[in-house]
Amino acid sequence: MAKTKVPTAVIEAVQKARHLVVFTGAGVSAESGVPTFRDALTGLWSQFDPMQLATPQAFLREPSLVWGWYEWRRQLLLQVKPNPAHRAIAELAQRVPKLTLITQNVDDLHERSGNSEVIHLHGSIFAPRCFDCTRAYQFTDVPQMEQEQEITPPRCEHCQGMIRPGVVWFGEALPEHAMQAAFAAAEDCDCLLSIGTSGMVQPAASIPLVAAQQGATVVHINPEPMHVRGTEEFSLVGLAGVLLPTLLG
Ligand code: BV8
Ligand code: ZN
């Protein structure tokens, strides 16, 4: 892949930013070996559309299949590590006066790279809770499960309800505080980096738009060229782990 030249306007916008927003999707974890939603899922789940599995209806209809899918993803996340993209974002947080990190991802790779404040619009795979009484649980044991094994979700000690992944499913509202903080940052920032997201899922996908509409410089980093509007929006075609370190100057 030819080396993408980062426009000077982008380098300057990042380095001069008073308030930089970094908005990430599954692509920022791809180089850590975490499959994105649009990659073909492997094994048992390749026959399912993630959009069909990531819903409360699917969980109530097939609790073992959905719980098994998340346990497989969680086990995978316990084995992967942050990549240069995550590390460059943590480094940027040290350098700019103010950085707001907003992620659609449910992994903890930003936190493990040193970003202490992360707005998780779609929750966390590491924060299970009771489907009925919403009591929060911790993962203590790491149940060894064979690849593609269906396992039943544990039961709540308090009400015997099924324990569910702590993520936001399709058709579920995003956490109010996360939404408010994310959109306020998009309104206030002077530069927004949109990294590794196909921009298909709402309302998260509106965040770069809100930033562009109030005059911020918006930079998309994605191996797929992204549609840009106006002179203050850029599409850098390439891998996040390769392009982000070049923004550090
Ligand atoms: C809501 C957690 C309302 C779970 C996720 C029609 C019918 C029904 C619903 C809707 C509809 N139209 C719109 C909706 C709303 C729906 C929606 O947007 N649907 C879409 C699919 C049409 N949204 C919702 O339902 C949301 N809730 O609207 O609630 C409401 C209000 C009040 C009260 C009640 C209800 C909830 C959406 C949240 C869903 N949960 N995740 C889990 O993780 O399992 S979304 C999930 O998918 C991810 O979190 C992520 O957000 C999304 C995947 O998107 P990306 O992150 O962009 O990943 P993707 O694979 O798509 O793309 C990766 C990109 O990376 C690619 O572009 C690729 O080129 C790039 N890439 C690859 N490698 C690299 C790279 N880039 C850089 N470097 C690399 N190396
Ligand atoms: Zn309960």
Short mmCIF file of C-alpha atoms and ligand atoms in Angstrom, two decimals:
data_model
loop_
_atom_site.label_atom_id
_atom_site.label_comp_id
_atom_site.label_asym_id
_atom_site.label_seq_id
_atom_site.Cartn_x
_atom_site.Cartn_y
_atom_site.Cartn_z
CA MET A 1 0.00 0.00 0.00
CA ALA A 2 1.60 3.29 -1.10
CA LYS A 3 2.61 5.51 1.84
CA THR A 4 -0.20 8.01 2.38
CA LYS A 5 1.09 11.57 2.57
CA VAL A 6 -0.60 13.33 5.47
CA PRO A 7 -1.59 16.85 4.37
CA THR A 8 0.16 19.64 6.32
CA ALA A 9 -3.28 21.10 7.07
CA VAL A 10 -4.10 17.91 9.00
CA ILE A 11 -0.84 17.85 10.98
CA GLU A 12 -1.34 21.52 11.89
CA ALA A 13 -5.02 21.07 12.83
CA VAL A 14 -4.09 18.24 15.20
CA GLN A 15 -1.07 19.93 16.75
CA LYS A 16 -2.80 23.32 17.15
CA ALA A 17 -6.07 21.86 18.47
CA ARG A 18 -7.34 23.48 21.66
CA HIS A 19 -9.81 20.59 22.02
CA LEU A 20 -9.20 17.41 20.00
CA VAL A 21 -11.88 14.70 19.79
CA VAL A 22 -10.81 11.18 18.86
CA PHE A 23 -13.77 9.01 17.78
CA THR A 24 -13.00 5.32 17.23
CA GLY A 25 -14.71 2.24 15.81
CA ALA A 26 -13.79 -1.42 15.41
CA GLY A 27 -11.03 -0.55 12.90
CA VAL A 28 -8.80 0.91 15.63
CA SER A 29 -8.59 -2.57 17.23
CA ALA A 30 -8.25 -4.46 13.93
CA GLU A 31 -4.42 -4.47 14.00
CA SER A 32 -4.61 -6.00 17.49
CA GLY A 33 -6.30 -8.99 15.87
CA VAL A 34 -9.86 -8.12 16.94
CA PRO A 35 -12.26 -8.83 14.04
CA THR A 36 -14.35 -5.83 12.97
CA PHE A 37 -18.07 -6.18 12.43
CA ARG A 38 -17.74 -6.05 8.71
CA ASP A 39 -14.98 -8.69 8.56
CA ALA A 40 -16.33 -12.17 8.14
CA LEU A 41 -16.81 -13.59 11.63
CA THR A 42 -15.12 -16.97 12.04
CA GLY A 43 -16.53 -20.31 13.09
CA LEU A 44 -19.98 -20.81 14.58
CA TRP A 45 -20.97 -17.20 14.22
CA SER A 46 -19.96 -16.76 10.57
CA GLN A 47 -23.48 -17.91 9.63
CA PHE A 48 -25.02 -15.06 11.67
CA ASP A 49 -25.18 -11.35 10.98
CA PRO A 50 -23.79 -9.52 14.06
CA MET A 51 -26.71 -7.14 13.74
CA GLN A 52 -28.97 -10.13 14.32
CA LEU A 53 -27.01 -11.36 17.35
CA ALA A 54 -26.49 -7.99 19.04
CA THR A 55 -30.14 -7.49 20.05
CA PRO A 56 -32.15 -8.13 23.25
CA GLN A 57 -34.59 -10.21 21.20
CA ALA A 58 -31.78 -12.55 20.05
CA PHE A 59 -30.59 -12.91 23.64
CA LEU A 60 -34.08 -13.81 24.91
CA ARG A 61 -34.64 -16.16 21.98
CA GLU A 62 -31.21 -17.86 22.05
CA PRO A 63 -29.44 -16.88 25.31
CA SER A 64 -26.70 -19.53 24.97
CA LEU A 65 -25.83 -18.56 21.39
CA VAL A 66 -25.62 -14.84 22.18
CA TRP A 67 -23.84 -15.32 25.54
CA GLY A 68 -21.44 -17.76 23.83
CA TRP A 69 -20.66 -15.19 21.11
CA TYR A 70 -19.77 -12.55 23.69
CA GLU A 71 -17.77 -14.99 25.80
CA TRP A 72 -15.79 -15.97 22.67
CA ARG A 73 -15.14 -12.27 21.94
CA ARG A 74 -14.20 -11.58 25.59
CA GLN A 75 -11.79 -14.53 25.71
CA LEU A 76 -10.20 -13.24 22.48
CA LEU A 77 -9.83 -9.78 24.01
CA LEU A 78 -8.04 -11.27 27.04
CA GLN A 79 -5.35 -12.53 24.63
CA VAL A 80 -4.81 -9.48 22.40
CA LYS A 81 -2.93 -6.29 23.19
CA PRO A 82 -3.10 -2.62 22.17
CA ASN A 83 -1.57 -1.73 18.80
CA PRO A 84 0.35 1.41 17.66
CA ALA A 85 -2.96 3.17 16.92
CA HIS A 86 -4.09 2.89 20.55
CA ARG A 87 -0.66 3.97 21.75
CA ALA A 88 -0.56 7.01 19.45
CA ILE A 89 -3.97 8.12 20.80
CA ALA A 90 -2.70 7.79 24.37
CA GLU A 91 0.37 9.83 23.38
CA LEU A 92 -1.83 12.52 21.77
CA ALA A 93 -3.74 12.82 25.06
CA GLN A 94 -0.45 13.80 26.71
CA ARG A 95 0.35 16.43 24.11
CA VAL A 96 -2.81 18.39 23.31
CA PRO A 97 -4.41 20.78 25.84
CA LYS A 98 -7.68 18.80 25.85
CA LEU A 99 -8.53 15.43 24.26
CA THR A 100 -11.93 13.73 24.45
CA LEU A 101 -11.82 10.03 23.49
CA ILE A 102 -15.15 8.57 22.33
CA THR A 103 -15.34 4.92 21.31
CA GLN A 104 -18.02 2.69 19.80
CA ASN A 105 -15.95 -0.32 20.84
CA VAL A 106 -16.76 -2.51 23.82
CA ASP A 107 -13.14 -3.57 24.40
CA ASP A 108 -10.69 -2.05 26.92
CA LEU A 109 -7.73 -1.51 24.60
CA HIS A 110 -7.84 2.29 24.93
CA GLU A 111 -7.72 2.00 28.73
CA ARG A 112 -4.90 -0.55 28.52
CA SER A 113 -2.93 1.94 26.38
CA GLY A 114 -3.13 4.60 29.07
CA ASN A 115 -6.21 6.65 28.17
CA SER A 116 -7.90 7.05 31.56
CA GLU A 117 -11.11 8.72 30.42
CA VAL A 118 -12.91 6.88 27.64
CA ILE A 119 -16.52 7.54 26.64
CA HIS A 120 -17.98 4.12 25.76
CA LEU A 121 -21.06 4.88 23.66
CA HIS A 122 -21.91 1.18 23.33
CA GLY A 123 -20.92 -0.07 26.78
CA SER A 124 -18.30 -2.64 27.72
CA ILE A 125 -17.98 -6.39 27.20
CA PHE A 126 -16.31 -6.47 30.62
CA ALA A 127 -19.34 -5.12 32.54
CA PRO A 128 -21.98 -7.90 32.65
CA ARG A 129 -25.26 -7.17 34.42
CA CYS A 130 -28.54 -8.87 35.22
CA PHE A 131 -30.99 -8.62 32.32
CA ASP A 132 -33.90 -8.21 34.78
CA CYS A 133 -32.73 -6.25 37.83
CA THR A 134 -29.61 -4.67 36.16
CA ARG A 135 -27.38 -5.67 39.10
CA ALA A 136 -23.73 -5.35 37.97
CA TYR A 137 -21.34 -8.34 38.06
CA GLN A 138 -17.59 -8.81 37.68
CA PHE A 139 -15.86 -11.46 35.63
CA THR A 140 -13.72 -13.25 38.20
CA ASP A 141 -13.21 -16.73 36.81
CA VAL A 142 -12.14 -17.03 33.25
CA PRO A 143 -14.25 -20.01 32.18
CA GLN A 144 -12.23 -22.02 29.69
CA MET A 145 -14.54 -22.70 26.79
CA GLU A 146 -13.86 -24.58 23.62
CA GLN A 147 -14.09 -22.46 20.49
CA GLU A 148 -17.70 -22.18 19.33
CA GLN A 149 -19.15 -23.92 22.37
CA GLU A 150 -22.62 -22.78 23.44
CA ILE A 151 -22.75 -21.96 27.14
CA THR A 152 -25.75 -20.83 29.14
CA PRO A 153 -25.59 -17.35 30.68
CA PRO A 154 -25.05 -17.36 34.47
CA ARG A 155 -27.99 -16.43 36.73
CA CYS A 156 -28.33 -13.38 38.97
CA GLU A 157 -27.82 -14.18 42.68
CA HIS A 158 -30.42 -11.58 43.56
CA CYS A 159 -33.37 -12.35 41.27
CA GLN A 160 -32.32 -15.40 39.25
CA GLY A 161 -32.54 -13.33 36.02
CA MET A 162 -30.09 -14.09 33.18
CA ILE A 163 -26.77 -12.23 33.20
CA ARG A 164 -26.24 -10.31 29.95
CA PRO A 165 -23.23 -8.57 28.37
CA GLY A 166 -22.90 -4.91 29.47
CA VAL A 167 -23.09 -3.65 25.90
CA VAL A 168 -25.72 -1.53 24.12
CA TRP A 169 -27.62 -3.74 21.69
CA PHE A 170 -29.44 -2.61 18.54
CA GLY A 171 -32.76 -1.10 19.52
CA GLU A 172 -31.43 -0.12 22.96
CA ALA A 173 -30.81 3.45 24.07
CA LEU A 174 -27.22 4.60 24.53
CA PRO A 175 -26.19 5.61 28.08
CA GLU A 176 -27.50 9.17 28.52
CA HIS A 177 -24.33 10.55 30.13
CA ALA A 178 -22.10 9.08 27.42
CA MET A 179 -24.31 10.52 24.66
CA GLN A 180 -24.40 13.99 26.22
CA ALA A 181 -20.65 14.09 26.85
CA ALA A 182 -19.87 12.85 23.33
CA PHE A 183 -22.12 15.33 21.52
CA ALA A 184 -20.98 18.22 23.73
CA ALA A 185 -17.37 17.42 22.83
CA ALA A 186 -18.23 17.25 19.11
CA GLU A 187 -19.92 20.68 19.41
CA ASP A 188 -16.90 22.23 21.15
CA CYS A 189 -13.88 20.67 19.46
CA ASP A 190 -11.76 22.31 16.78
CA CYS A 191 -10.52 19.01 15.36
CA LEU A 192 -12.06 15.51 15.29
CA LEU A 193 -10.26 12.33 14.20
CA SER A 194 -12.71 9.58 13.10
CA ILE A 195 -10.71 6.35 13.18
CA GLY A 196 -11.70 2.91 11.88
CA THR A 197 -15.43 3.25 11.62
CA SER A 198 -17.75 2.53 8.72
CA GLY A 199 -20.14 5.17 10.05
CA MET A 200 -23.18 2.89 9.71
CA VAL A 201 -24.49 2.89 13.27
CA GLN A 202 -26.61 5.70 14.65
CA PRO A 203 -26.65 7.86 16.68
CA ALA A 204 -22.81 7.44 17.02
CA ALA A 205 -22.25 8.02 13.30
CA SER A 206 -23.61 11.59 13.63
CA ILE A 207 -20.73 12.68 15.88
CA PRO A 208 -18.26 13.57 13.09
CA LEU A 209 -21.09 15.40 11.30
CA VAL A 210 -21.82 17.57 14.34
CA ALA A 211 -18.12 18.50 14.56
CA ALA A 212 -17.93 19.32 10.83
CA GLN A 213 -21.10 21.41 10.99
CA GLN A 214 -19.69 23.65 13.74
CA GLY A 215 -16.50 24.23 11.73
CA ALA A 216 -14.08 21.68 13.19
CA THR A 217 -11.50 20.00 10.97
CA VAL A 218 -12.62 16.37 10.56
CA VAL A 219 -10.11 13.69 9.56
CA HIS A 220 -11.19 10.13 8.67
CA ILE A 221 -8.55 7.40 8.98
CA ASN A 222 -9.61 4.20 7.22
CA PRO A 223 -8.18 1.86 4.54
CA GLU A 224 -11.42 2.58 2.66
CA PRO A 225 -11.69 6.11 1.23
CA MET A 226 -14.41 7.98 3.12
CA HIS A 227 -16.84 10.49 1.61
CA VAL A 228 -15.82 14.01 2.65
CA ARG A 229 -17.66 17.34 2.38
CA GLY A 230 -16.06 20.81 2.21
CA THR A 231 -12.47 21.95 2.60
CA GLU A 232 -12.13 21.14 6.32
CA GLU A 233 -12.77 17.40 5.96
CA PHE A 234 -10.08 14.90 4.99
CA SER A 235 -9.99 11.18 4.23
CA LEU A 236 -6.59 9.59 4.97
CA VAL A 237 -6.58 6.19 3.30
CA GLY A 238 -4.54 3.74 5.34
CA LEU A 239 -4.23 1.70 8.51
CA ALA A 240 -4.71 3.49 11.84
CA GLY A 241 -1.61 1.81 13.28
CA VAL A 242 0.46 3.28 10.45
CA LEU A 243 -1.11 6.72 9.98
CA LEU A 244 -1.76 7.81 13.57
CA PRO A 245 1.90 7.73 14.68
CA THR A 246 2.71 10.08 11.77
CA LEU A 247 0.36 12.67 13.30
CA LEU A 248 2.53 12.85 16.39
CA GLY A 249 5.14 14.72 14.36
C1 BV8 B 1 -30.84 3.25 19.16
C2 BV8 B 1 -22.29 -3.05 20.97
C3 BV8 B 1 -32.96 4.02 19.88
C4 BV8 B 1 -22.65 -4.49 20.76
C5 BV8 B 1 -23.07 -1.89 18.97
C6 BV8 B 1 -33.62 0.38 11.40
C7 BV8 B 1 -34.11 -0.62 12.19
C8 BV8 B 1 -33.74 -0.76 13.53
C9 BV8 B 1 -32.83 0.13 14.10
C10 BV8 B 1 -32.35 1.13 13.29
C11 BV8 B 1 -32.72 1.27 11.97
N1 BV8 B 1 -32.06 2.33 11.45
C12 BV8 B 1 -31.27 2.87 12.40
C13 BV8 B 1 -31.45 2.16 13.52
C14 BV8 B 1 -30.79 2.43 14.78
C15 BV8 B 1 -29.65 1.45 14.99
C16 BV8 B 1 -28.70 1.49 13.82
O1 BV8 B 1 -27.96 2.43 13.65
N2 BV8 B 1 -28.76 0.44 12.96
C17 BV8 B 1 -27.91 0.43 11.79
C18 BV8 B 1 -27.22 -0.92 11.65
C19 BV8 B 1 -28.77 0.74 10.58
N3 BV8 B 1 -29.00 1.94 16.17
C20 BV8 B 1 -29.40 1.47 17.37
O2 BV8 B 1 -30.20 0.58 17.51
C21 BV8 B 1 -28.78 2.17 18.57
N4 BV8 B 1 -29.82 2.47 19.50
O3 BV8 B 1 -30.93 3.81 18.11
O4 BV8 B 1 -31.77 3.31 20.16
C22 BV8 B 1 -33.66 4.12 21.16
C23 BV8 B 1 -33.78 5.38 21.77
C24 BV8 B 1 -34.47 5.47 22.95
C25 BV8 B 1 -35.00 4.32 23.57
C26 BV8 B 1 -34.83 3.06 22.97
C27 BV8 B 1 -34.15 2.96 21.76
C28 BV8 B 1 -27.79 1.25 19.28
C29 BV8 B 1 -26.61 0.99 18.39
C30 BV8 B 1 -25.52 0.29 19.20
C31 BV8 B 1 -25.39 -1.14 18.73
N5 BV8 B 1 -24.26 -1.78 19.44
N6 BV8 B 1 -22.05 -2.42 19.68
C32 BV8 B 1 -21.47 -5.31 20.32
O5 BV8 B 1 -20.34 -4.81 20.23
O6 BV8 B 1 -21.72 -6.50 20.08
S1 BV8 B 1 -22.74 -1.29 17.42
C33 BV8 B 1 -21.40 -2.13 16.85
O7 BV8 B 1 -21.43 -2.05 15.45
C34 BV8 B 1 -20.12 -1.49 17.24
O8 BV8 B 1 -20.14 -0.99 18.54
C35 BV8 B 1 -19.95 -0.43 16.22
O9 BV8 B 1 -20.54 0.77 16.62
C36 BV8 B 1 -20.73 -0.97 15.06
C37 BV8 B 1 -19.74 -1.40 14.01
O10 BV8 B 1 -19.33 -0.22 13.47
P1 BV8 B 1 -17.78 0.09 13.32
O11 BV8 B 1 -17.17 0.29 14.64
O12 BV8 B 1 -17.72 1.19 12.34
O13 BV8 B 1 -17.16 -1.24 12.74
P2 BV8 B 1 -17.30 -1.78 11.26
O14 BV8 B 1 -16.87 -3.20 11.27
O15 BV8 B 1 -18.64 -1.40 10.74
O16 BV8 B 1 -16.24 -0.91 10.43
C38 BV8 B 1 -14.87 -1.04 10.73
C39 BV8 B 1 -14.19 0.03 9.90
O17 BV8 B 1 -12.82 -0.02 10.20
C40 BV8 B 1 -14.34 -0.21 8.41
O18 BV8 B 1 -14.71 1.02 7.79
C41 BV8 B 1 -12.95 -0.65 7.97
O19 BV8 B 1 -12.63 -0.19 6.67
C42 BV8 B 1 -12.10 0.04 8.99
N7 BV8 B 1 -10.81 -0.60 9.26
C43 BV8 B 1 -10.49 -1.92 9.18
N8 BV8 B 1 -9.19 -2.09 9.54
C44 BV8 B 1 -8.71 -0.85 9.86
C45 BV8 B 1 -9.72 0.09 9.69
N9 BV8 B 1 -9.56 1.40 9.93
C46 BV8 B 1 -8.34 1.80 10.33
N10 BV8 B 1 -7.30 0.96 10.52
C47 BV8 B 1 -7.45 -0.37 10.30
N11 BV8 B 1 -6.41 -1.21 10.49
ZN ZN B 2 -31.13 -9.76 38.88
#
